[in-house]
Structures are given as structure tokens and as C-alpha cells.
Amino acid sequence: MRHEDQAMTTPLLTSGVSGYLADRARWHPLEIAFWLLAIASIFVLPNKHLILTEIAVLALFALSLDLILGYSGIISLGHAAYFGFGGYVAGLLAKHGIITEPVLALVVSGLAASVLGFVTSFLVLRGSDLTRLMVTLGVSLVLREIANQIDWLTGGADGLQGVVMAPILGLFPFDIAGHTAYVYGLIVVFVLFLLARQIVSSPFGLSLRAVKDNPLRSSAIGISVNGRLVGIYTVAAGYAGIAGALLTQTTQFVSLDVFSVERSADVLLALVIGGTGYLYGGIIGAVIFKLMQDSIASLTPQYWQFWIGLLLVVIVLVGRERMANWSAPVRELFSRLGPRAARRVEATPASSQDGH
Amino acid sequence: MVRGTRWGAAKARMLTILFDGIAYGMLLFVLACGLAVTLGLMNFVNLAHGSFAMAGGYVTLILVNRQGVPFFAALPIAFLVSAALGAIFERALYQHVYAKSPLDQVLFTIGLVFMSVAAVDFVMGSQQQYIQLPAFLQGQVNLFGLNVGKYRLLIIAICGLLTIALQYILTYTRFGSRLRAAVDDPRVASGLGIHVNGIFAVTFAFGSGLAGLGGALGAEILGLDPTFPLKFMIYFLIVVTVGGTSSITGPFLASLVLGIGDVAGKYYVPKFGAFIIYTIMIVVLIWRPQGLFARGTAR
């Protein structure tokens, strides 16, 4: 009897989960509009391509942080470790002529950063949020110190100079106005966004959310908590590495600043402004953050940190949830948690299972 | 003969490093012990602790260099100003953030750090500044055949006395036992009629005051510029995480180890720089996430 019951419910459950996932994976018109707008920016704002490229880099970096913070709840104050590592790998590959073709170098830098992410991910599995905070911060500081010390390789405090990028795919050379760089950056962000979207709406992504909400319960229903965390941390580190490599390739320069605490804090802020856990938060946050930085910095260059600090304090005091309310309709539409999908969640009580 | 003197010189150098390390470590303890208590009591991650230390440093700088106030009169004022700042911020802002998630606490306190850095930069300028020490504190003094800096000796004396006083307050006074009860279990403590929030406010202000005093004393050794809170944030956090938050003995020992390790590391293996400190911290956190000197497991 029991076996038959299981045989009856399992396909139902499986189809329920896959239906739910398929529902969540469907493209919303607003999302399409969002990316059309991004494409339009190439043609509408041709003289803003330099700052737009910076936005693209920060957006990718924030997307990477969203994967670990928004989808698995790991607080990191040292995400710049992987950003910087990817940046230096890309710089060294180009400088020494090992891989001069940018796309391939980007992939290699991302892989290198994800290897680093995999190795260090075991450090963030243990302990409380404070411990994780300290360990991530410590990792980025150690890397910065290493990059500072091995100046024969990295150029130390002066930064890595003499990075020259070959044309992309051998066809499109980088230009001084940054047109190629922006189109290139935008394509990279879009491709990686598609991949991230695929990841978070897969059974793996669903189980991540279960881990974030309640690690104890999710391990009780058979999810390997540590395995999931290591997995997503590795992926996120790769993303951060690619973001760093993108910065190096588009600016043809990399310095110790890529490892700084401020950079880790900046990306956290960008993500918090945009909102965590729906992928677009990092991108929207990056746009707002950079525009704000640009406009405030043009008024008071060295004191813009004050306003960013004030913003952080206000965001927390007002409450991130309440702040998120203004973006709630947008989030609702973006995350496609429409009434139909919500009903399905209720219908499948064990929806956080692994899909088998 | 030659070997003997060389060995003697090496030994003297080692003792000097040890002495400097102890002074540095004690300074770190005075700077960070307030943070240990706030973290243990409320589980609150106050990354802006260094900002209160910086406030004390700059108050002393203004009083001594610009107003001509004697150095020893400026120190208590630095303590009081920082303590008052701590009390105001605690009542006005911090208390609204205790119940929030660690992420919110981090964002909030990082925001305060950024604001303080930019504000001090605006008012005082971004360059490193030094407090003019009275002449009798400069130079060295011969102590048991060892040449030691007078100022470092003063730091060890003041910080040593403070540590003893703190330990006394915690162990023997009524306030101390209430505080320990609140750290061990805030819920039970408040159930017994202990006013945990009040204790916390007092402790926060006192800890900020101590940080301010540490900032004033340490300006000579640590340097004083607007990025102070960011630069030393990691050091304070190391003291707290390595030392644990269940007593002040843990942070005290951690401060000494950190101080001696840092001074010795910079002297003997300058190529590795701060690398050793960070690595040790990571190893300790992995090995004992509750801190090296913590007793039992935390809640």
C-alpha cells in the first residue's frame, strides 16, 4: 500500500515542482523591456559609454553577491577577494601574452576565481554570521597583502601596468571612447545573467532557498546543506572573478584597490539599494549607485563617502523591508511570483525538495 | 666574546620588541574591550567602534595642540567626550538596530564608519597628525638594563591599571555581576529584574569612552588620520573574535598575542607584513569559531 502511495504521489510531486519551476522560469514582459532598454542605451547614450561600462562591471559583481547573499544567506564583507583575483589573473594573462584574446581570458579568469572560491568556501561553512564576516574579510585582506608583497609579479602598490588587450575574438579592437568595451560588457552581463537565472530557477536554486530559510529542516528533508553552499559560493566567486576581469580588460589596468574593503562594501550597498534575492536587484542597484556616485562626486569629490554612509544608515533605520516596498510592485513582476505560482507553492507542500 | 655580545644584543632587541608588543597589545585591549562587551551582551556587531576611538584621538589633538591643554588633562576629557558620544548614539540610533539581522547591523555600522571618516576628513584634513607630547614623556629610560620608550612605559602603566580596574568592577561590584549575568543569559537576567537595556547603554558608553581614551593614547603609536576606524576595524575584530566575548580575560590575552605578534612579525619577517596576523585569525576562526579563549559554547 505504502509503496503504491509513493508511486502515486511521486510523479504528481515531480510534475508539481517542475511546473512550479517552469512557471518561475518564464520571461515576464517587463524583463524583456528591461533588457531592450539596456540594448537601447548603447545607441541612445553613445557619449556615456565609459560610466555605463563601470555600471556593467558593478552590476555583474552585485549579481554575484546576490547569488550568495540573496539566495543562500551568506554575509560577505570580502567578496572583493574574488573580484580582485579575477582582475589580476586577467591582467597577468594579457600582460605576459599568455592569452590575449579577451573572451577566452575572461573565461579563464572566471574559472581561476571559482577555484579560489571553491577552496575558500569551506571556510565560510562554519560559525555564525560574525565569523563568516570576519573570515571573508580576512580572505580579501590576505589576498591584498599577497598582491602587495609579490610586487615582481603584480607591480605591488603601483598596480599592474602594461596591460594591452587584443581585439575581441580578433575582430573588435577596444577604442578610447569605450564603445566596444560597453557592448562587450553588456553582452557578458547578459549571458551571465541568463546563466544565473537558469541556476536559481533550477531544482538546485530551489533547494538553496530552502537552505537559506532553514538549514536544519532542509538537511532533514535530505538536502546536503554544505554541498549547496559550497556549490553556490564557487559559482558566485567565478562571477565575481569575471566582473574583476571585465574591469581589468576595459580599463587595461589593475591595482591593489580591487581587493579593498571599500569595494566589498560598495557592492554590498549597491545590492542592498536594488534589493536582494531577485537577480535584478544587483543590476538596478548598480545603476542607481553609480549615477548617485557620479552626481555627488561631481559636487564634493572627496566627501561622497559621507552621503553613501548616510544612505546606509537611513536604509537600515527605515528598514530594508519598508524600503523595498517602493520596489515591491517591480519585484513582484520581476520575480513572477504571481498568484498562479503562489497557489502552486501551497499545493505542493514539499516544494523545497530536490525535484526527485 | 664576540658571540656573547652579539647574543646579548639579539636578546636586548628581543626584549625591546616584547616590550613594544606588550604596549601595543595593551593599547589594543583598551581600544577593543568595549566592543567585546557590546558584542557579548547584545550580539551586536559594532564595526563603528573605531570611530569613537578616533573621536577621542582628535579631541585630544585639538585640546593639546590648539588649546594648549596639558596632555594629562586632555586624556580624561577624551574619555568623557567619547563616552558622551557613545551614549548619544546608543540612545538615538543604535538601540533601534539591535533586533535587526546581522546584515542590517553591518550595513548600519559601516555607514557610520563612512560618515565619520568623511566628516573628520572635512573638518580636520586627511593628513596624518601627531599629538604634541610633553617633553618628559619623550625619549627613553633605562629599565633593568633595557632601554625602553618612556611613552610606551606610560601606556603600559595606564592600560595595566585600567585592566585591573575593569577586572575588579566586573568581578566584585554589583554592576559587574549584573553585567556578567546579562552577558551569560539576557533573558534570564531580565527575568530576575535586571535592567538589561540600561546596563547595555551604560556599558556601551563606557566602552566608547575607553575606546576614546585608547585613541588618545594610541595616536602616537598607531597614527591618527581619518581612515583610522577602517584601518583598525580588523584589529578590533580580531581581538574580539579570537578572544571570545564571554570574559575580558580572553580579549586581553588575544590583544597581547596580537600586539606582540604584530610587532615581532613586522620586525623579523617584514616581507610577510600583516599577512601572518590575518592568516592566524582565519585559522583560529576555523579551529574554534567561538574564540580561542572562550569557555564552553556560546548560545
Short mmCIF file of C-alpha atoms in Angstrom, two decimals, chain A residues 21-252:
data_model
loop_
_atom_site.label_atom_id
_atom_site.label_comp_id
_atom_site.label_asym_id
_atom_site.label_seq_id
_atom_site.Cartn_x
_atom_site.Cartn_y
_atom_site.Cartn_z
CA LEU A 21 9.91 25.86 -11.69
CA ALA A 22 8.81 26.28 -15.27
CA ASP A 23 6.37 28.94 -14.12
CA ARG A 24 9.10 30.81 -12.34
CA ALA A 25 11.43 30.49 -15.29
CA ARG A 26 9.01 32.12 -17.71
CA TRP A 27 10.03 35.50 -19.04
CA HIS A 28 7.95 38.43 -17.96
CA PRO A 29 7.32 41.25 -20.49
CA LEU A 30 8.89 43.69 -18.05
CA GLU A 31 12.10 41.68 -18.06
CA ILE A 32 12.20 41.80 -21.84
CA ALA A 33 11.59 45.54 -21.68
CA PHE A 34 14.44 45.85 -19.17
CA TRP A 35 16.94 44.23 -21.50
CA LEU A 36 15.63 46.12 -24.54
CA LEU A 37 16.27 49.28 -22.55
CA ALA A 38 19.80 48.08 -21.85
CA ILE A 39 20.35 47.50 -25.57
CA ALA A 40 18.85 50.89 -26.36
CA SER A 41 21.38 52.54 -24.03
CA ILE A 42 24.09 51.55 -26.49
CA PHE A 43 22.57 53.76 -29.19
CA VAL A 44 20.85 56.45 -27.12
CA LEU A 45 23.75 57.31 -24.84
CA PRO A 46 26.85 56.93 -27.03
CA ASN A 47 28.86 59.52 -25.04
CA LYS A 48 28.13 57.84 -21.68
CA HIS A 49 29.70 54.52 -22.52
CA LEU A 50 32.56 54.86 -20.05
CA ILE A 51 30.34 55.14 -16.99
CA LEU A 52 27.93 52.60 -18.44
CA THR A 53 30.80 50.13 -18.61
CA GLU A 54 31.56 50.81 -14.95
CA ILE A 55 27.90 50.15 -14.21
CA ALA A 56 28.04 46.87 -16.10
CA VAL A 57 31.06 45.74 -14.06
CA LEU A 58 29.45 46.68 -10.76
CA ALA A 59 26.16 45.09 -11.85
CA LEU A 60 27.88 41.80 -12.55
CA PHE A 61 29.73 42.00 -9.25
CA ALA A 62 26.49 42.72 -7.38
CA LEU A 63 24.76 39.90 -9.22
CA SER A 64 27.49 37.62 -7.95
CA LEU A 65 26.97 38.80 -4.38
CA ASP A 66 23.22 38.36 -4.77
CA LEU A 67 23.79 34.69 -5.54
CA ILE A 68 25.35 34.09 -2.13
CA LEU A 69 23.58 36.75 -0.05
CA GLY A 70 20.14 36.77 -1.61
CA TYR A 71 19.87 33.11 -2.43
CA SER A 72 21.83 31.40 0.32
CA GLY A 73 22.11 33.99 3.08
CA ILE A 74 25.90 34.16 3.41
CA ILE A 75 27.01 37.60 4.53
CA SER A 76 30.32 38.51 2.98
CA LEU A 77 32.42 41.57 3.66
CA GLY A 78 35.23 40.31 1.49
CA HIS A 79 33.67 39.48 -1.83
CA ALA A 80 36.27 41.73 -3.44
CA ALA A 81 38.73 38.85 -2.91
CA TYR A 82 37.38 37.03 -5.96
CA PHE A 83 36.78 40.22 -7.91
CA GLY A 84 40.39 41.24 -7.39
CA PHE A 85 41.74 37.77 -8.07
CA GLY A 86 39.91 37.60 -11.39
CA GLY A 87 41.12 41.09 -12.21
CA TYR A 88 44.76 40.23 -11.57
CA VAL A 89 44.54 36.94 -13.45
CA ALA A 90 43.12 38.75 -16.48
CA GLY A 91 45.76 41.45 -16.21
CA LEU A 92 48.64 38.98 -15.96
CA LEU A 93 47.32 36.84 -18.80
CA ALA A 94 47.21 39.89 -21.06
CA LYS A 95 50.46 41.47 -19.91
CA HIS A 96 52.55 38.38 -20.44
CA GLY A 97 50.81 37.50 -23.67
CA ILE A 98 49.60 34.12 -22.40
CA ILE A 99 46.03 34.64 -23.52
CA THR A 100 45.49 37.91 -25.35
CA GLU A 101 42.02 37.22 -26.67
CA PRO A 102 39.65 38.88 -24.14
CA VAL A 103 36.74 36.41 -24.17
CA LEU A 104 38.93 33.40 -23.54
CA ALA A 105 40.90 35.31 -20.91
CA LEU A 106 37.62 36.23 -19.25
CA VAL A 107 36.58 32.59 -19.04
CA VAL A 108 39.97 31.55 -17.68
CA SER A 109 39.90 34.34 -15.05
CA GLY A 110 36.42 33.29 -14.00
CA LEU A 111 37.50 29.69 -13.66
CA ALA A 112 40.55 30.70 -11.65
CA ALA A 113 38.41 32.76 -9.30
CA SER A 114 35.92 29.94 -8.88
CA VAL A 115 38.74 27.57 -7.96
CA LEU A 116 39.74 30.08 -5.28
CA GLY A 117 36.09 30.33 -4.30
CA PHE A 118 35.81 26.57 -4.02
CA VAL A 119 38.89 26.32 -1.81
CA THR A 120 37.84 29.18 0.47
CA SER A 121 34.18 28.18 0.57
CA PHE A 122 34.98 25.61 3.23
CA LEU A 123 35.97 28.50 5.48
CA VAL A 124 32.50 30.07 5.42
CA LEU A 125 30.60 26.91 6.24
CA ARG A 126 31.27 27.08 9.96
CA GLY A 127 30.30 29.56 12.57
CA SER A 128 27.94 32.46 12.97
CA ASP A 129 27.37 35.45 10.72
CA LEU A 130 30.09 37.34 12.56
CA THR A 131 32.57 34.54 11.93
CA ARG A 132 31.68 34.49 8.26
CA LEU A 133 32.04 38.23 8.10
CA MET A 134 35.48 38.04 9.65
CA VAL A 135 36.64 35.12 7.55
CA THR A 136 35.54 36.67 4.25
CA LEU A 137 37.08 39.97 5.26
CA GLY A 138 40.24 38.14 6.28
CA VAL A 139 40.47 36.30 2.95
CA SER A 140 40.27 39.55 0.99
CA LEU A 141 42.86 41.18 3.25
CA VAL A 142 45.23 38.23 2.91
CA LEU A 143 44.94 38.36 -0.87
CA ARG A 144 45.54 42.10 -0.87
CA GLU A 145 48.62 41.58 1.28
CA ILE A 146 49.90 38.84 -1.03
CA ALA A 147 49.36 41.01 -4.10
CA ASN A 148 51.18 43.82 -2.31
CA GLN A 149 54.13 41.64 -1.38
CA ILE A 150 54.77 39.82 -4.65
CA ASP A 151 55.42 43.08 -6.47
CA TRP A 152 57.70 41.39 -9.02
CA LEU A 153 54.54 39.83 -10.41
CA THR A 154 51.76 42.27 -9.60
CA GLY A 155 53.57 45.60 -9.55
CA GLY A 156 52.74 46.00 -5.84
CA ALA A 157 51.26 49.30 -4.77
CA ASP A 158 51.84 50.86 -8.20
CA GLY A 159 49.41 48.48 -9.84
CA LEU A 160 49.88 46.26 -12.85
CA GLN A 161 50.88 48.37 -15.80
CA GLY A 162 51.31 47.50 -19.43
CA VAL A 163 48.10 45.54 -19.84
CA VAL A 164 47.22 45.64 -23.53
CA MET A 165 44.14 43.86 -24.77
CA ALA A 166 43.89 42.26 -28.19
CA PRO A 167 40.71 42.77 -30.24
CA ILE A 168 37.72 40.78 -29.01
CA LEU A 169 37.52 37.49 -30.96
CA GLY A 170 40.24 39.02 -33.11
CA LEU A 171 37.65 41.31 -34.72
CA PHE A 172 36.68 44.20 -32.46
CA PRO A 173 39.50 46.30 -31.01
CA PHE A 174 38.89 48.33 -27.85
CA ASP A 175 38.51 52.04 -28.59
CA ILE A 176 39.27 55.08 -26.48
CA ALA A 177 35.62 56.18 -26.17
CA GLY A 178 34.74 52.78 -24.75
CA HIS A 179 32.09 51.80 -27.29
CA THR A 180 33.44 48.29 -27.80
CA ALA A 181 34.04 47.92 -24.09
CA TYR A 182 30.44 48.74 -23.24
CA VAL A 183 28.89 46.43 -25.81
CA TYR A 184 31.29 43.72 -24.71
CA GLY A 185 30.48 44.30 -21.03
CA LEU A 186 26.76 44.33 -21.66
CA ILE A 187 26.90 41.05 -23.55
CA VAL A 188 28.96 39.45 -20.78
CA VAL A 189 26.49 40.66 -18.14
CA PHE A 190 23.53 39.43 -20.16
CA VAL A 191 24.99 35.98 -20.83
CA LEU A 192 25.95 35.51 -17.19
CA PHE A 193 22.58 36.83 -16.09
CA LEU A 194 20.86 34.19 -18.25
CA LEU A 195 23.04 31.56 -16.63
CA ALA A 196 22.25 32.84 -13.12
CA ARG A 197 18.56 32.91 -13.95
CA GLN A 198 18.82 29.31 -15.07
CA ILE A 199 20.64 28.37 -11.88
CA VAL A 200 18.22 29.98 -9.45
CA SER A 201 15.14 28.59 -11.16
CA SER A 202 16.56 25.07 -11.24
CA PRO A 203 15.92 22.49 -8.52
CA PHE A 204 19.38 23.42 -7.24
CA GLY A 205 18.28 27.03 -6.86
CA LEU A 206 15.10 26.00 -5.14
CA SER A 207 16.99 23.88 -2.64
CA LEU A 208 19.30 26.85 -1.99
CA ARG A 209 16.34 28.92 -0.93
CA ALA A 210 15.29 26.12 1.39
CA VAL A 211 18.77 26.11 2.92
CA LYS A 212 18.63 29.86 3.36
CA ASP A 213 15.27 29.76 5.08
CA ASN A 214 16.02 26.89 7.41
CA PRO A 215 19.25 24.88 7.19
CA LEU A 216 18.18 22.38 9.84
CA ARG A 217 14.90 21.50 8.19
CA SER A 218 16.36 21.34 4.72
CA SER A 219 19.02 18.91 5.88
CA ALA A 220 16.25 16.90 7.49
CA ILE A 221 14.49 16.51 4.14
CA GLY A 222 17.68 15.35 2.51
CA ILE A 223 19.35 18.46 1.14
CA SER A 224 23.11 18.49 1.61
CA VAL A 225 23.42 21.96 3.15
CA ASN A 226 27.19 22.22 2.96
CA GLY A 227 27.23 20.88 -0.58
CA ARG A 228 24.77 23.52 -1.73
CA LEU A 229 26.66 26.33 -0.01
CA VAL A 230 29.99 25.24 -1.46
CA GLY A 231 28.37 24.99 -4.88
CA ILE A 232 26.82 28.44 -4.95
CA TYR A 233 29.85 30.05 -3.32
CA THR A 234 32.06 28.62 -6.05
CA VAL A 235 29.73 29.87 -8.77
CA ALA A 236 29.46 33.30 -7.18
CA ALA A 237 33.25 33.54 -6.86
CA GLY A 238 33.54 32.76 -10.56
CA TYR A 239 31.06 35.53 -11.34
CA ALA A 240 32.98 37.98 -9.20
CA GLY A 241 36.20 36.95 -10.92
CA ILE A 242 34.68 37.60 -14.32
CA ALA A 243 33.49 41.00 -13.12
CA GLY A 244 37.02 41.81 -11.98
CA ALA A 245 38.48 40.56 -15.25
CA LEU A 246 35.99 42.73 -17.12
CA LEU A 247 37.19 45.75 -15.16
CA THR A 248 40.82 44.97 -15.96
CA GLN A 249 40.10 44.41 -19.63
CA THR A 250 38.03 47.55 -20.11
CA THR A 251 40.37 49.83 -18.15
CA GLN A 252 43.58 47.99 -19.14
#
